[in-house]
Coordinates of N, CA and C in Angstrom, one line a residue:
M1155 N 116.3 30.6 94.6 CA 116.9 30.9 95.9 C 116.0 31.6 96.8
V1156 N 115.9 31.2 98.1 CA 115.0 31.8 99.0 C 115.3 33.3 99.3
T1157 N 114.3 34.1 99.5 CA 114.5 35.5 99.9 C 114.1 35.6 101.3
V1158 N 115.0 36.2 102.1 CA 114.7 36.4 103.6 C 114.4 37.9 103.8
Y1159 N 113.2 38.1 104.3 CA 112.7 39.4 104.7 C 112.7 39.6 106.2
T1160 N 113.3 40.7 106.7 CA 113.3 41.0 108.1 C 112.2 42.0 108.4
L1161 N 111.3 41.7 109.3 CA 110.2 42.6 109.7 C 110.2 42.8 111.2
H1162 N 109.9 44.1 111.6 CA 109.7 44.4 113.0 C 108.5 43.6 113.5
P1163 N 108.6 42.9 114.7 CA 107.5 42.1 115.1 C 106.3 42.8 115.5
D1164 N 106.4 44.1 115.9 CA 105.2 44.9 116.3 C 104.8 45.9 115.3
N1165 N 105.8 46.4 114.6 CA 105.5 47.5 113.6 C 106.1 47.1 112.3
P1166 N 105.6 46.1 111.6 CA 106.2 45.7 110.3 C 106.3 46.8 109.3
Q1167 N 107.4 46.9 108.6 CA 107.7 48.0 107.6 C 106.8 47.8 106.4
T1168 N 106.1 48.8 106.0 CA 105.1 48.7 104.9 C 105.8 48.3 103.6
R1169 N 107.0 48.8 103.3 CA 107.6 48.5 102.0 C 108.0 47.1 102.0
T1170 N 108.4 46.5 103.1 CA 108.8 45.1 103.1 C 107.5 44.2 103.0
V1171 N 106.5 44.6 103.6 CA 105.2 43.9 103.5 C 104.7 43.9 102.1
V1172 N 104.8 45.0 101.4 CA 104.4 45.0 100.0 C 105.2 44.1 99.2
S1173 N 106.5 44.0 99.4 CA 107.4 43.1 98.6 C 107.0 41.6 98.9
I1174 N 106.7 41.3 100.1 CA 106.3 39.9 100.5 C 104.9 39.6 99.8
V1175 N 104.0 40.5 99.8 CA 102.7 40.3 99.2 C 102.8 40.1 97.7
D1176 N 103.7 40.9 97.1 CA 103.9 40.7 95.7 C 104.4 39.3 95.3
D1177 N 105.3 38.8 96.2 CA 105.8 37.4 96.0 C 104.6 36.4 96.1
L1178 N 103.8 36.6 97.1 CA 102.6 35.7 97.3 C 101.7 35.7 96.2
Q1179 N 101.4 36.9 95.6 CA 100.5 37.1 94.5 C 101.1 36.4 93.2
H1180 N 102.4 36.1 93.2 CA 103.0 35.4 92.1 C 103.3 34.0 92.4
G1181 N 102.6 33.4 93.5 CA 102.7 32.0 93.7 C 103.7 31.6 94.7
A1182 N 104.3 32.5 95.5 CA 105.4 32.1 96.4 C 104.8 31.3 97.6
V1183 N 105.6 30.4 98.1 CA 105.4 29.8 99.4 C 106.3 30.4 100.4
M1184 N 105.8 30.7 101.6 CA 106.6 31.4 102.6 C 106.6 30.7 103.9
L1185 N 107.6 30.9 104.7 CA 107.8 30.5 106.1 C 107.6 31.8 106.9
Y1186 N 106.7 31.8 107.8 CA 106.4 33.1 108.5 C 105.9 32.9 110.0
P1187 N 106.1 33.9 110.8 CA 105.7 33.8 112.2 C 104.2 34.0 112.4
T1188 N 103.6 33.4 113.4 CA 102.2 33.7 113.7 C 102.2 33.8 115.2
D1189 N 101.0 33.9 115.8 CA 100.8 34.1 117.2 C 100.9 32.7 117.9
T1190 N 101.1 31.7 117.2 CA 101.3 30.3 117.8 C 102.7 29.9 117.4
V1191 N 102.8 29.2 116.3 CA 104.1 28.7 115.8 C 104.5 29.3 114.5
Y1192 N 105.7 29.1 114.0 CA 106.0 29.4 112.6 C 105.2 28.6 111.7
A1193 N 104.7 29.2 110.6 CA 103.9 28.4 109.6 C 104.4 28.5 108.2
I1194 N 104.0 27.5 107.4 CA 104.2 27.5 106.0 C 102.9 28.0 105.3
G1195 N 103.0 28.9 104.5 CA 101.8 29.5 103.9 C 101.9 30.0 102.5
C1196 N 100.8 30.4 102.0 CA 100.7 31.0 100.6 C 99.4 31.7 100.5
D1197 N 99.2 32.3 99.3 CA 97.9 32.9 99.0 C 96.9 31.8 98.8
L1198 N 95.7 32.0 99.4 CA 94.6 31.0 99.3 C 94.2 30.8 97.9
N1199 N 94.4 31.8 97.0 CA 94.0 31.7 95.6 C 95.0 31.1 94.7
S1200 N 96.1 30.7 95.2 CA 97.2 30.1 94.4 C 97.2 28.6 94.5
K1201 N 96.6 27.9 93.5 CA 96.4 26.5 93.5 C 97.8 25.8 93.5
S1202 N 98.7 26.3 92.7 CA 100.0 25.7 92.6 C 100.8 25.8 93.9
A1203 N 100.7 26.9 94.6 CA 101.3 27.1 95.9 C 100.7 26.2 97.0
I1204 N 99.4 26.1 97.0 CA 98.8 25.2 97.9 C 99.3 23.8 97.8
Q1205 N 99.4 23.3 96.5 CA 99.9 22.0 96.2 C 101.3 21.9 96.8
R1206 N 102.1 22.9 96.7 CA 103.5 22.8 97.2 C 103.5 22.8 98.7
V1207 N 102.6 23.5 99.4 CA 102.5 23.4 100.8 C 102.1 22.0 101.3
R1208 N 101.2 21.4 100.5 CA 100.9 20.0 100.8 C 102.1 19.0 100.7
Q1209 N 102.9 19.3 99.6 CA 104.0 18.5 99.4 C 105.1 18.6 100.5
I1210 N 105.3 19.9 100.9 CA 106.2 20.1 102.0 C 105.8 19.5 103.3
K1211 N 104.5 19.5 103.6 CA 103.9 19.0 104.8 C 103.6 17.5 104.7
Q1212 N 103.7 17.0 103.4 CA 103.4 15.6 103.1 C 102.0 15.2 103.5
L1213 N 101.1 16.1 103.1 CA 99.7 16.0 103.4 C 98.9 15.6 102.1
S1214 N 98.1 14.5 102.2 CA 97.3 14.1 101.1 C 96.1 15.1 100.9
N1215 N 95.4 15.1 99.8 CA 94.4 16.0 99.5 C 93.2 15.9 100.3
D1216 N 93.0 14.8 101.1 CA 91.9 14.6 101.9 C 92.1 15.2 103.3
K1217 N 93.3 15.8 103.6 CA 93.6 16.5 104.8 C 93.4 18.0 104.7
P1218 N 92.4 18.5 105.4 CA 92.2 20.0 105.2 C 93.3 20.8 105.7
L1219 N 93.4 22.0 105.2 CA 94.4 23.0 105.6 C 93.7 24.2 106.3
T1220 N 94.4 24.8 107.2 CA 93.9 25.9 107.9 C 94.3 27.2 107.2
F1221 N 93.5 28.2 107.2 CA 93.9 29.5 106.7 C 93.6 30.7 107.6
L1222 N 94.3 31.8 107.4 CA 94.1 32.9 108.3 C 93.2 34.0 107.6
C1223 N 92.4 34.6 108.4 CA 91.6 35.7 107.9 C 91.8 36.9 108.9
P1224 N 91.6 38.1 108.4 CA 91.9 39.3 109.2 C 90.9 39.6 110.3
S1225 N 89.6 39.1 110.1 CA 88.6 39.5 111.0 C 87.4 38.6 111.0
L1226 N 86.5 38.7 111.9 CA 85.3 37.8 111.9 C 84.4 38.1 110.7
S1227 N 84.3 39.3 110.3 CA 83.5 39.7 109.2 C 84.0 39.0 107.9
N1228 N 85.3 38.9 107.8 CA 86.0 38.3 106.7 C 85.7 36.8 106.7
I1229 N 85.7 36.2 107.9 CA 85.4 34.7 108.0 C 84.1 34.4 107.3
A1230 N 83.1 35.3 107.5 CA 81.8 35.0 107.0 C 81.7 34.8 105.5
Q1231 N 82.7 35.3 104.8 CA 82.8 35.1 103.3 C 83.2 33.6 103.0
Y1232 N 83.9 33.0 103.8 CA 84.5 31.7 103.6 C 83.9 30.6 104.3
A1233 N 83.0 30.9 105.3 CA 82.4 29.8 106.1 C 81.0 30.2 106.5
V1234 N 80.2 29.2 106.8 CA 78.8 29.5 107.3 C 78.9 29.6 108.8
V1235 N 78.6 30.7 109.4 CA 78.8 31.0 110.8 C 77.4 31.1 111.4
S1236 N 77.1 30.1 112.3 CA 75.8 30.1 113.0 C 75.8 31.2 114.1
D1237 N 74.6 31.5 114.6 CA 74.5 32.5 115.7 C 75.4 32.1 116.9
E1238 N 75.3 30.8 117.2 CA 76.0 30.3 118.4 C 77.5 30.4 118.1
A1239 N 78.0 30.0 116.9 CA 79.4 30.1 116.6 C 79.8 31.6 116.6
Y1240 N 79.0 32.5 116.1 CA 79.4 33.9 116.0 C 79.6 34.5 117.4
R1241 N 78.7 34.1 118.4 CA 78.9 34.6 119.7 C 80.1 34.2 120.4
L1242 N 80.5 32.9 120.2 CA 81.7 32.4 120.7 C 83.0 33.0 120.1
M1243 N 82.9 33.0 118.8 CA 84.1 33.5 118.0 C 84.3 35.0 118.3
R1244 N 83.3 35.8 118.5 CA 83.4 37.2 118.8 C 84.2 37.4 120.1
R1245 N 84.1 36.5 121.0 CA 84.8 36.6 122.3 C 86.2 36.2 122.2
L1246 N 86.6 35.3 121.2 CA 87.9 34.7 121.2 C 88.8 35.3 120.1
I1247 N 88.2 36.0 119.2 CA 89.0 36.6 118.0 C 89.4 38.0 118.4
P1248 N 90.7 38.4 118.0 CA 91.7 37.5 117.5 C 92.4 36.7 118.6
G1249 N 93.0 35.6 118.2 CA 93.7 34.8 119.2 C 94.1 33.5 118.6
P1250 N 94.7 32.6 119.5 CA 95.2 31.3 119.0 C 94.2 30.2 118.9
Y1251 N 93.1 30.5 118.2 CA 92.0 29.5 118.1 C 91.7 29.2 116.6
T1252 N 91.6 28.0 116.3 CA 91.2 27.5 115.0 C 89.8 27.0 115.1
F1253 N 88.9 27.6 114.2 CA 87.5 27.2 114.2 C 87.2 26.3 112.9
L1254 N 86.6 25.1 113.2 CA 86.2 24.3 112.1 C 84.8 24.7 111.7
L1255 N 84.5 25.0 110.5 CA 83.2 25.6 110.1 C 82.9 25.0 108.7
P1256 N 81.6 25.0 108.4 CA 81.2 24.6 107.0 C 81.7 25.6 106.0
A1257 N 82.3 25.1 104.9 CA 82.9 26.0 103.9 C 81.9 26.5 102.9
T1258 N 82.2 27.8 102.4 CA 81.4 28.3 101.3 C 82.1 28.0 100.0
K1259 N 81.6 28.4 98.9 CA 82.1 28.1 97.6 C 83.4 28.9 97.4
L1260 N 83.7 29.9 98.2 CA 85.0 30.6 98.0 C 86.2 29.8 98.5
V1261 N 86.0 28.8 99.2 CA 87.1 28.0 99.7 C 87.5 26.9 98.7
P1262 N 88.7 27.0 98.2 CA 89.2 26.0 97.2 C 89.0 24.5 97.7
K1263 N 88.7 23.6 96.8 CA 88.6 22.2 97.2 C 89.9 21.7 97.7
L1264 N 91.0 22.2 97.3 CA 92.3 21.8 97.8 C 92.5 22.1 99.2
V1265 N 91.7 22.9 99.8 CA 91.9 23.4 101.2 C 91.0 22.7 102.1
M1266 N 89.7 22.5 101.8 CA 88.7 22.0 102.7 C 88.8 20.5 102.8
S1267 N 88.1 20.0 103.8 CA 87.9 18.5 104.0 C 86.8 18.1 103.0
P1268 N 87.2 17.2 102.1 CA 86.3 16.8 101.0 C 85.1 16.0 101.4
K1269 N 85.2 15.3 102.5 CA 84.0 14.5 103.0 C 83.0 15.4 103.8
R1270 N 83.6 16.2 104.7 CA 82.7 17.0 105.5 C 82.4 18.4 104.9
R1271 N 83.3 18.8 103.9 CA 83.2 20.1 103.3 C 83.3 21.2 104.4
T1272 N 84.2 21.0 105.3 CA 84.5 22.0 106.3 C 85.9 22.6 106.1
T1273 N 86.1 23.7 106.8 CA 87.4 24.3 106.7 C 87.8 24.8 108.1
G1274 N 89.1 25.0 108.3 CA 89.7 25.5 109.5 C 90.1 27.0 109.3
I1275 N 89.7 27.9 110.1 CA 90.0 29.3 110.0 C 90.5 29.9 111.3
R1276 N 91.5 30.7 111.2 CA 92.0 31.5 112.4 C 92.0 33.0 112.1
V1277 N 91.9 33.8 113.1 CA 92.1 35.2 113.0 C 93.3 35.5 114.0
P1278 N 94.5 35.6 113.5 CA 95.7 35.7 114.4 C 95.8 37.1 115.1
D1279 N 96.3 37.0 116.3 CA 96.6 38.2 117.1 C 98.1 38.5 116.9
H1280 N 98.5 38.9 115.7 CA 99.9 39.0 115.3 C 100.0 40.1 114.3
P1281 N 100.8 41.2 114.6 CA 100.9 42.3 113.7 C 101.4 42.0 112.3
I1282 N 102.4 41.1 112.2 CA 102.9 40.7 110.8 C 101.8 40.0 110.0
C1283 N 101.1 39.0 110.6 CA 100.1 38.3 109.9 C 99.0 39.3 109.5
Q1284 N 98.6 40.2 110.4 CA 97.5 41.1 110.0 C 98.0 42.1 108.9
A1285 N 99.2 42.5 109.0 CA 99.7 43.4 107.9 C 99.7 42.7 106.5
L1286 N 100.1 41.4 106.5 CA 100.2 40.7 105.3 C 98.7 40.5 104.8
L1287 N 97.8 40.1 105.6 CA 96.4 39.9 105.3 C 95.8 41.1 104.7
S1288 N 96.0 42.2 105.4 CA 95.4 43.5 105.0 C 95.9 43.9 103.6
R1289 N 97.2 43.8 103.3 CA 97.8 44.2 102.0 C 97.4 43.2 100.9
L1290 N 97.4 41.9 101.2 CA 97.1 40.9 100.2 C 95.6 40.9 99.9
D1291 N 94.7 41.1 100.9 CA 93.3 41.1 100.7 C 92.8 39.7 100.4
H1292 N 93.5 38.7 100.7 CA 93.1 37.3 100.6 C 93.5 36.6 101.8
P1293 N 92.8 35.5 102.2 CA 93.3 34.7 103.3 C 94.7 34.0 103.0
I1294 N 95.4 33.6 104.0 CA 96.7 33.0 103.8 C 96.7 31.7 104.5
I1295 N 97.2 30.7 103.7 CA 97.3 29.3 104.3 C 98.2 29.3 105.5
S1296 N 97.9 28.5 106.5 CA 98.7 28.4 107.7 C 98.9 27.0 108.2
A1297 N 100.0 26.4 107.7 CA 100.3 25.0 108.1 C 101.5 25.0 109.0
S1298 N 101.4 24.4 110.2 CA 102.6 24.5 111.1 C 103.9 24.0 110.4
A1299 N 104.9 24.8 110.6 CA 106.2 24.4 110.1 C 106.9 23.4 110.9
H1300 N 106.4 23.1 112.1 CA 107.1 22.2 113.0 C 106.6 20.7 112.8
V1301 N 107.4 19.8 113.3 CA 107.0 18.4 113.4 C 105.9 18.3 114.4
L1302 N 104.8 17.7 114.0 CA 103.6 17.7 114.9 C 103.4 16.5 115.7
E1303 N 104.5 15.9 116.2 CA 104.4 14.8 117.2 C 104.6 15.3 118.6
E1304 N 104.4 16.6 118.8 CA 104.6 17.1 120.2 C 103.7 16.5 121.2
E1305 N 102.5 16.0 120.7 CA 101.6 15.4 121.7 C 102.1 14.2 122.3
N1306 N 103.1 13.5 121.7 CA 103.7 12.3 122.2 C 105.1 12.5 122.8
S1307 N 105.4 13.8 122.9 CA 106.7 14.1 123.5 C 106.6 14.9 124.8
H1308 N 107.5 14.5 125.7 CA 107.6 15.2 127.0 C 108.6 16.4 126.9
K1309 N 109.3 16.5 125.7 CA 110.3 17.5 125.6 C 110.0 18.2 124.3
P1310 N 109.0 19.1 124.2 CA 108.6 19.7 123.0 C 109.7 20.6 122.5
E1311 N 110.6 21.1 123.4 CA 111.7 22.0 122.9 C 112.6 21.3 121.9
T1312 N 112.7 20.0 122.0 CA 113.6 19.3 121.1 C 113.0 19.2 119.7
L1313 N 111.7 19.5 119.5 CA 111.1 19.5 118.2 C 110.9 20.8 117.6
F1314 N 111.2 21.9 118.4 CA 111.0 23.2 118.0 C 112.4 24.0 118.1
P1315 N 113.2 23.9 117.1 CA 114.5 24.5 117.1 C 114.4 26.1 117.1
S1316 N 115.6 26.7 117.2 CA 115.7 28.1 117.0 C 115.2 28.5 115.6
R1317 N 114.9 29.7 115.4 CA 114.5 30.1 114.0 C 115.5 29.9 113.0
F1318 N 116.8 30.0 113.4 CA 117.9 29.8 112.4 C 117.9 28.3 112.0
E1319 N 117.7 27.4 112.9 CA 117.7 26.0 112.5 C 116.5 25.7 111.7
L1320 N 115.4 26.3 112.0 CA 114.1 26.1 111.3 C 114.3 26.7 109.8
F1321 N 114.9 27.9 109.7 CA 115.2 28.4 108.4 C 116.1 27.5 107.6
D1322 N 117.1 27.0 108.2 CA 118.1 26.2 107.5 C 117.4 24.9 107.0
S1323 N 116.5 24.4 107.8 CA 115.8 23.1 107.4 C 114.8 23.3 106.3
L1324 N 114.3 24.5 106.1 CA 113.3 24.7 105.1 C 113.6 25.7 103.9
E1325 N 114.8 26.2 104.0 CA 115.2 27.3 103.0 C 115.1 26.7 101.6
K1326 N 115.4 25.5 101.3 CA 115.3 24.9 100.0 C 113.9 24.5 99.5
L1327 N 113.0 24.6 100.4 CA 111.6 24.2 100.1 C 110.7 25.4 99.9
V1328 N 111.0 26.5 100.5 CA 110.1 27.7 100.4 C 110.8 28.8 99.5
D1329 N 110.0 29.8 99.1 CA 110.6 30.9 98.3 C 110.9 32.1 99.2
V1330 N 110.1 32.2 100.3 CA 110.2 33.4 101.2 C 110.3 33.0 102.6
I1331 N 111.2 33.6 103.4 CA 111.3 33.5 104.8 C 111.1 34.8 105.4
V1332 N 110.2 34.9 106.4 CA 109.9 36.1 107.1 C 110.5 36.0 108.5
D1333 N 111.5 36.8 108.8 CA 112.2 36.8 110.1 C 111.8 38.0 110.9
D1334 N 111.1 37.7 112.1 CA 110.7 38.8 113.0 C 111.7 39.0 114.2
G1335 N 112.8 38.2 114.1 CA 113.8 38.4 115.2 C 113.5 37.6 116.4
R1336 N 112.5 36.8 116.4 CA 112.1 36.0 117.6 C 112.1 34.5 117.2
D1337 N 112.5 33.7 118.2 CA 112.5 32.2 118.0 C 111.0 31.7 118.0
P1338 N 110.8 30.6 117.3 CA 109.4 30.1 117.2 C 108.8 29.7 118.5
G1339 N 107.5 29.8 118.6 CA 106.8 29.2 119.7 C 106.7 27.7 119.5
Y1340 N 106.2 27.0 120.5 CA 106.0 25.6 120.4 C 104.6 25.1 120.7
Q1341 N 103.7 26.1 121.0 CA 102.3 25.7 121.3 C 101.4 26.0 120.1
V1342 N 100.8 25.0 119.6 CA 99.8 25.1 118.5 C 98.5 25.7 119.0
S1343 N 97.6 26.0 118.0 CA 96.4 26.6 118.4 C 95.4 25.6 119.0
T1344 N 94.4 26.1 119.7 CA 93.3 25.3 120.2 C 92.3 25.2 119.1
I1345 N 91.8 24.0 118.8 CA 90.9 23.8 117.7 C 89.5 23.5 118.3
L1346 N 88.5 24.3 117.8 CA 87.1 24.1 118.2 C 86.3 23.8 117.0
D1347 N 85.6 22.7 117.0 CA 84.7 22.3 115.9 C 83.3 23.0 116.2
M1348 N 82.9 23.9 115.3 CA 81.7 24.7 115.4 C 80.7 24.3 114.4
T1349 N 80.8 23.1 113.9 CA 79.8 22.7 112.8 C 78.5 22.2 113.3
S1350 N 78.4 21.9 114.6 CA 77.2 21.4 115.1 C 76.5 22.3 116.2
G1351 N 76.8 23.5 116.1 CA 76.1 24.5 117.1 C 77.0 24.7 118.3
E1352 N 77.1 23.7 119.2 CA 77.9 23.8 120.4 C 79.3 23.5 120.0
P1353 N 80.3 24.2 120.7 CA 81.7 24.0 120.4 C 82.2 22.6 120.9
I1354 N 82.9 21.9 120.0 CA 83.5 20.6 120.4 C 85.1 20.8 120.4
V1355 N 85.7 20.5 121.5 CA 87.2 20.7 121.5 C 87.9 19.6 120.8
V1356 N 88.5 19.9 119.7 CA 89.3 18.9 118.9 C 90.7 18.8 119.4
R1357 N 91.3 19.9 119.8 CA 92.7 19.9 120.3 C 92.8 21.0 121.3
K1358 N 93.5 20.7 122.4 CA 93.8 21.7 123.4 C 95.2 22.3 123.1
G1359 N 95.3 23.6 122.8 CA 96.5 24.2 122.5 C 96.7 25.5 123.2
L1360 N 97.4 26.4 122.6 CA 97.6 27.7 123.2 C 96.3 28.4 123.5
G1361 N 96.1 29.0 124.6 CA 94.9 29.7 125.0 C 93.8 28.9 125.6
W1362 N 94.0 27.5 125.7 CA 93.0 26.7 126.2 C 92.6 27.0 127.6
E1363 N 93.6 27.2 128.5 CA 93.3 27.5 129.9 C 92.4 28.7 130.1
A1364 N 92.5 29.7 129.2 CA 91.7 30.9 129.3 C 90.2 30.7 129.0
I1365 N 89.9 29.6 128.3 CA 88.5 29.4 127.9 C 87.9 28.0 128.5
E1366 N 88.7 27.3 129.2 CA 88.3 25.9 129.6 C 87.0 25.9 130.4
T1367 N 86.9 26.8 131.4 CA 85.7 26.8 132.2 C 84.6 27.3 131.4
W1368 N 84.8 28.3 130.6 CA 83.6 28.9 129.9 C 83.1 27.9 128.8
V1369 N 84.0 27.2 128.1 CA 83.5 26.2 127.1 C 82.8 25.1 127.8
A1370 N 83.2 24.7 129.0 CA 82.5 23.6 129.7 C 81.1 24.1 130.1
E1371 N 80.9 25.3 130.4 CA 79.6 25.8 130.8 C 78.7 25.9 129.6
V1372 N 79.2 26.2 128.4 CA 78.3 26.4 127.3 C 78.0 25.0 126.6
T1373 N 78.8 24.0 126.9 CA 78.5 22.7 126.4 C 77.9 21.8 127.4

């Protein structure tokens, strides 16, 4: 049966964070808020939980998964960061940006792109995410909990229900639900491919307007 934890969105309670992290360390899959949309996630080190995330999202093993890190220095453990990528990421982190980077050996094969051996990493600007990452001391998988056909829809609000509808639709598939009292956002992250030196925009999402001119200048 799913366990629902309520956390303050700006000052998450330490005792509750500890309980959630304990569940993650034992292989739990959770539904949780981020600075973009609600996500389905788990401990990066839990192979069985990652497989369950893939099953929930109906993703084959050749589709890479994104994960969250607490800081740029932490990213360097899991990805090869060039000088050019570092300068860009330092300006954008934390925030709603996913960076595609060459993966190191610390990234499980179940997470990375098998052909390119790349991985997607985010540093979220979100107190709950940061509290969980700090206590867990491992990255956390972050797969959007929403239907991802919003690119073809002129009414994204129809695809992003209230958090209660979202909870109801996923409560039988996850072990933990984190409720911060706010309805889910509907804008996904902006994805930047940093594998070739200069940034390549893969997807325009939240935060794109803030960097559009600057990215055009550096490319």
